[in-house]
Tab-separated table of C-alpha atoms in Angstrom:
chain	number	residue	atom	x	y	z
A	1	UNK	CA	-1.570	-14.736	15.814
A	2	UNK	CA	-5.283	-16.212	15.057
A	3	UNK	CA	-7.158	-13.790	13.001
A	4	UNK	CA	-8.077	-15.649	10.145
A	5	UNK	CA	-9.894	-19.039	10.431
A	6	UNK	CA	-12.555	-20.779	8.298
A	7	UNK	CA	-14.964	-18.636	10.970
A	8	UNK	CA	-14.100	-15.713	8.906
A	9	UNK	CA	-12.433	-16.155	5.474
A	10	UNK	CA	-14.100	-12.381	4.664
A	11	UNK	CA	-13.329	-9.299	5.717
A	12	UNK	CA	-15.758	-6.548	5.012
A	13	UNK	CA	-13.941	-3.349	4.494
A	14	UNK	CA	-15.581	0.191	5.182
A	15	UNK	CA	-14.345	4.173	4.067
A	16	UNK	CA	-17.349	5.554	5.869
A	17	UNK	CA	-19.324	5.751	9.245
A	18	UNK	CA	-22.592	4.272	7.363
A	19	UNK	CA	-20.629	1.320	6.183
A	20	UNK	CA	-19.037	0.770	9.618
A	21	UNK	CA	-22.238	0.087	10.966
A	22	UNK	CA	-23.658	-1.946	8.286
A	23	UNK	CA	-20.911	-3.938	9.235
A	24	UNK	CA	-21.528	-4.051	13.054
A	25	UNK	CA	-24.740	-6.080	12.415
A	26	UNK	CA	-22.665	-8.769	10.504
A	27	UNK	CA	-21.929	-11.658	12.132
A	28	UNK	CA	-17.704	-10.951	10.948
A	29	UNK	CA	-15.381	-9.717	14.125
A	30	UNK	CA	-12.484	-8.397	12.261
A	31	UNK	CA	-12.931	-5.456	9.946
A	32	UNK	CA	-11.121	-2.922	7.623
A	33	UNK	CA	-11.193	0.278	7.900
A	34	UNK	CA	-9.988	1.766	4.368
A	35	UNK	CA	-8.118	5.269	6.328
A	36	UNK	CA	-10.237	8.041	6.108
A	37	UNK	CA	-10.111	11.484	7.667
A	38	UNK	CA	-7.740	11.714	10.620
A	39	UNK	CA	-9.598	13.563	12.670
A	40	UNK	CA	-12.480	11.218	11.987
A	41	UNK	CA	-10.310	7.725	12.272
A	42	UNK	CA	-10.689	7.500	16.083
A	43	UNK	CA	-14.297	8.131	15.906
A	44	UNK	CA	-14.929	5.261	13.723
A	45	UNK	CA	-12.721	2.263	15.253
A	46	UNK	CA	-14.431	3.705	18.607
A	47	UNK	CA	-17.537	2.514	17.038
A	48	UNK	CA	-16.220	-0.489	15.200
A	49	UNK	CA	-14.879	-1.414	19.021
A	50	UNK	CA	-18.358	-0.383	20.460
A	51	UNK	CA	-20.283	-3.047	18.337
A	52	UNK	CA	-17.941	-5.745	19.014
A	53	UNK	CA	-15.670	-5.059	15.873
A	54	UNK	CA	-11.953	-5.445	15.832
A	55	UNK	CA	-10.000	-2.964	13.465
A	56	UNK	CA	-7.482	-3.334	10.751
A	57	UNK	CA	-6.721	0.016	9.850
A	58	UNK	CA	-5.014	0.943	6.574
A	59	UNK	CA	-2.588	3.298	7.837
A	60	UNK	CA	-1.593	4.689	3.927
A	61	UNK	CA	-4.777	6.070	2.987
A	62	UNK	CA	-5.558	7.867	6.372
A	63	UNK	CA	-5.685	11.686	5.249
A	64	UNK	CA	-3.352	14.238	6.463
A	65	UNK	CA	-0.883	11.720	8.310
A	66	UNK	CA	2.244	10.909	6.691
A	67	UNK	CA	2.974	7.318	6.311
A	68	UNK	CA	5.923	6.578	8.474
A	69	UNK	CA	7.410	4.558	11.578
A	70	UNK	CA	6.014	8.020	13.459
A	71	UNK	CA	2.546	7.104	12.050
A	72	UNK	CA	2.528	3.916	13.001
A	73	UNK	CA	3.797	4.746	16.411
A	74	UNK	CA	0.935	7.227	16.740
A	75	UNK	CA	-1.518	4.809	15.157
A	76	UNK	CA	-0.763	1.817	17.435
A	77	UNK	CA	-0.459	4.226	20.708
A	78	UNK	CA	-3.199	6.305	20.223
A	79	UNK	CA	-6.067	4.995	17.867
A	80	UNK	CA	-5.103	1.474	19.357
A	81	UNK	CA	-7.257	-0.563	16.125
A	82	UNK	CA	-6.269	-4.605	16.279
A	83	UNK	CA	-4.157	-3.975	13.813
A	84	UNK	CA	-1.929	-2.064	10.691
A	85	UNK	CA	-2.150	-2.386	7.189
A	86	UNK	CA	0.802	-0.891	4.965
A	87	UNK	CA	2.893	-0.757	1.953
A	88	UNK	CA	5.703	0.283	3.873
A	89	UNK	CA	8.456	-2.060	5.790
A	90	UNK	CA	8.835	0.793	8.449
A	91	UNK	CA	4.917	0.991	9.469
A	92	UNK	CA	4.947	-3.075	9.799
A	93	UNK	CA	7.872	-3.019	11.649
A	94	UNK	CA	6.256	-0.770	14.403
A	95	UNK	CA	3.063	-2.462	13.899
A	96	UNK	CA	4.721	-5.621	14.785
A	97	UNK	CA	7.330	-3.775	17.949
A	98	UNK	CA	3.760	-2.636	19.032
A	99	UNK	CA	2.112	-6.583	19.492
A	100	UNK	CA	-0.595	-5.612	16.681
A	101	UNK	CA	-1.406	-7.683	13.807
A	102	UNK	CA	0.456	-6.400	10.725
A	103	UNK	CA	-0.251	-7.003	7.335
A	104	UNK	CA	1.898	-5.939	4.251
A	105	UNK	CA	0.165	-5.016	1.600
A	106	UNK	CA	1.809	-5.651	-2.110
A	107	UNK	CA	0.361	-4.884	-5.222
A	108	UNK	CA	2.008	-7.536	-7.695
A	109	UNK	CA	1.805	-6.245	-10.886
A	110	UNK	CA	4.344	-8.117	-12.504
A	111	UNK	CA	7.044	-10.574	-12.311
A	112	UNK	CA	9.436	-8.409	-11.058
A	113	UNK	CA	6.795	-6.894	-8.462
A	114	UNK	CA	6.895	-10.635	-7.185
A	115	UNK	CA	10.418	-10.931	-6.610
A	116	UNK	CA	11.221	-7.576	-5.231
A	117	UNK	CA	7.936	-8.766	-2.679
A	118	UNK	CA	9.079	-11.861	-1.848
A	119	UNK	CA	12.337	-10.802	-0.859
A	120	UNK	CA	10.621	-7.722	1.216
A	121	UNK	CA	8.429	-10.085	3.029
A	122	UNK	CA	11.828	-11.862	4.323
A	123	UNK	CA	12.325	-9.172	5.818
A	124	UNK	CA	9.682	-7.864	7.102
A	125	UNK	CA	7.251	-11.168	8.126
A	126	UNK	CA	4.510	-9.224	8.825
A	127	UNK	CA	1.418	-11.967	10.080
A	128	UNK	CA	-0.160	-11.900	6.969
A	129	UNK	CA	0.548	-10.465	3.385
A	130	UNK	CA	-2.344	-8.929	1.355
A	131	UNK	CA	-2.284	-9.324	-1.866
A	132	UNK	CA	-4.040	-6.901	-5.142
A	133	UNK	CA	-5.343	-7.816	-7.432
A	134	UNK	CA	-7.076	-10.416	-5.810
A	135	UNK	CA	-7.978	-12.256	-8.833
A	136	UNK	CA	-5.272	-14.017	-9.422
A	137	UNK	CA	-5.117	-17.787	-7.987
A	138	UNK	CA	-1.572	-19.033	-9.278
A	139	UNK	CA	0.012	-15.863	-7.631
A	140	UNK	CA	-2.252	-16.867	-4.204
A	141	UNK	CA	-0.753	-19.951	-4.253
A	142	UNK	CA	2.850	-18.832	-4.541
A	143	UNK	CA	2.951	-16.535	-2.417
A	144	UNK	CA	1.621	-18.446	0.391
A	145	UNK	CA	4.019	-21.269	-0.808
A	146	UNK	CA	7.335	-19.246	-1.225
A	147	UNK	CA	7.168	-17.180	2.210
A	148	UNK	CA	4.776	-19.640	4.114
A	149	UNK	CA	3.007	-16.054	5.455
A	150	UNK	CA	-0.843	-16.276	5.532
A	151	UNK	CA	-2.327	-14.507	2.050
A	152	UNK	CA	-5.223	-12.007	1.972
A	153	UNK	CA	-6.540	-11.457	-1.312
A	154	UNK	CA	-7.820	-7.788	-2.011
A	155	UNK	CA	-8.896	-5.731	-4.572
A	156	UNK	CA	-11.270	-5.981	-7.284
A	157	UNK	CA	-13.139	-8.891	-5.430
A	158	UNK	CA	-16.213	-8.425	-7.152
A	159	UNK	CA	-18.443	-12.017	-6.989
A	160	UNK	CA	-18.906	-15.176	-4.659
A	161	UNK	CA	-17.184	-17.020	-7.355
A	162	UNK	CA	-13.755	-14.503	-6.974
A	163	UNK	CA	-14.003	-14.926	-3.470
A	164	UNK	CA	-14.303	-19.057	-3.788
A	165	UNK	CA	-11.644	-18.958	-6.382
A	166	UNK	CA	-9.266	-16.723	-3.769
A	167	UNK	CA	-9.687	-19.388	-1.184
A	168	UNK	CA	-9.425	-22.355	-3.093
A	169	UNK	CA	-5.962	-21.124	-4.270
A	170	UNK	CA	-4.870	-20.688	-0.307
A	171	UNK	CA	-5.799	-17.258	0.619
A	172	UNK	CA	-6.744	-17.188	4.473
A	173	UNK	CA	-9.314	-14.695	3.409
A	174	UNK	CA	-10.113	-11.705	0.868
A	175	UNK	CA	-10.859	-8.336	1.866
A	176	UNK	CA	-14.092	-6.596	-0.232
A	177	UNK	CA	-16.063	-3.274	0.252
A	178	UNK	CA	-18.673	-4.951	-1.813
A	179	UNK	CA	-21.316	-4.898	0.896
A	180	UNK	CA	-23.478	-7.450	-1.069
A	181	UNK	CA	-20.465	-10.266	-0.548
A	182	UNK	CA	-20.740	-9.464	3.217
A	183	UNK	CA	-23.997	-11.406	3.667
A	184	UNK	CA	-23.301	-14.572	4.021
């Protein structure tokens, strides 16, 4: 599934409306949209979709929906974005049953975070894995290398030098709400 190519190695992440469009006059085509409101989520994909934008939602941090298999199912049928995000093996499961990009999200914060992942991610083999704290090349480059699933390095991308350090160690791209690492 092509989402990620040297074309776009960044992908700008939004919470609100304002940001959404900031990011419909950047040259990016996929997006993240970092939940929100779920009465307001269709609202802003249908405008990420209007300017030429295709979603990755975040499916745990949309507000009053639980995050399960139902979610997803709801998510994927109804809101239709490009794609899932999740912590959970259930929502990329459905994600992936629905032909939508899915992308597990870990949050490795130690050794034994790795291992338990690793051994998720045979499981699960969502398209790509996402990765927090980005910061952290070595773990990049494992990742990628033990489960040969694309790597998207997020959270607490703060410069141009974390996000060259994140793709030198393999990540396909990063994911940043730092609107200043947007411009190219």
């Amino acid at each position: 599934m092509p989402l990620l190519t040297k074309e776009q190695s960044l992908l700008p992440a939004a919470r609100k409306a304002k940001e959404v469009e900031a990011i419909i006059s950047s040259p990016y085509t996929y997006m993240v949209l970092l939940g929100g409101h779920l009465g307001h989520v269709q609202g802003l994909v249908d405008l990420a979709r209007a300017g030429g934008k295709k979603v990755l939602l975040h499916a745990d941090l949309i507000d009053g929906l639980k995050n399960d298999e139902y979610a997803a199912e709801y998510l994927c049928q109804t809101i239709r974005p490009a794609g899932l995000i999740s912590t959970r093996a259930g929502v990329i499961a459905r994600t992936k049953q629905a032909g939508l990009i899915a992308v597990q999200r870990l949050f490795l914060l130690d050794s034994d975070a790795l291992e338990k992942s690793c051994k998720l991610l045979e499981k699960t083999q969502p398209d790509y894995v996402e990765v927090l704290p980005g910061l952290m090349p070595e773990i990049i480059a494992e990742v990628k290398e033990r489960t040969g699933i694309p790597v998207i390095a997020g959270g607490l991308i703060r410069t141009k030098e974390h996000v060259r350090q994140a793709l030198a160690a393999g990540a396909a791209a990063i994911t940043t709400s730092r609107s200043e690492l947007w411009r190219e």
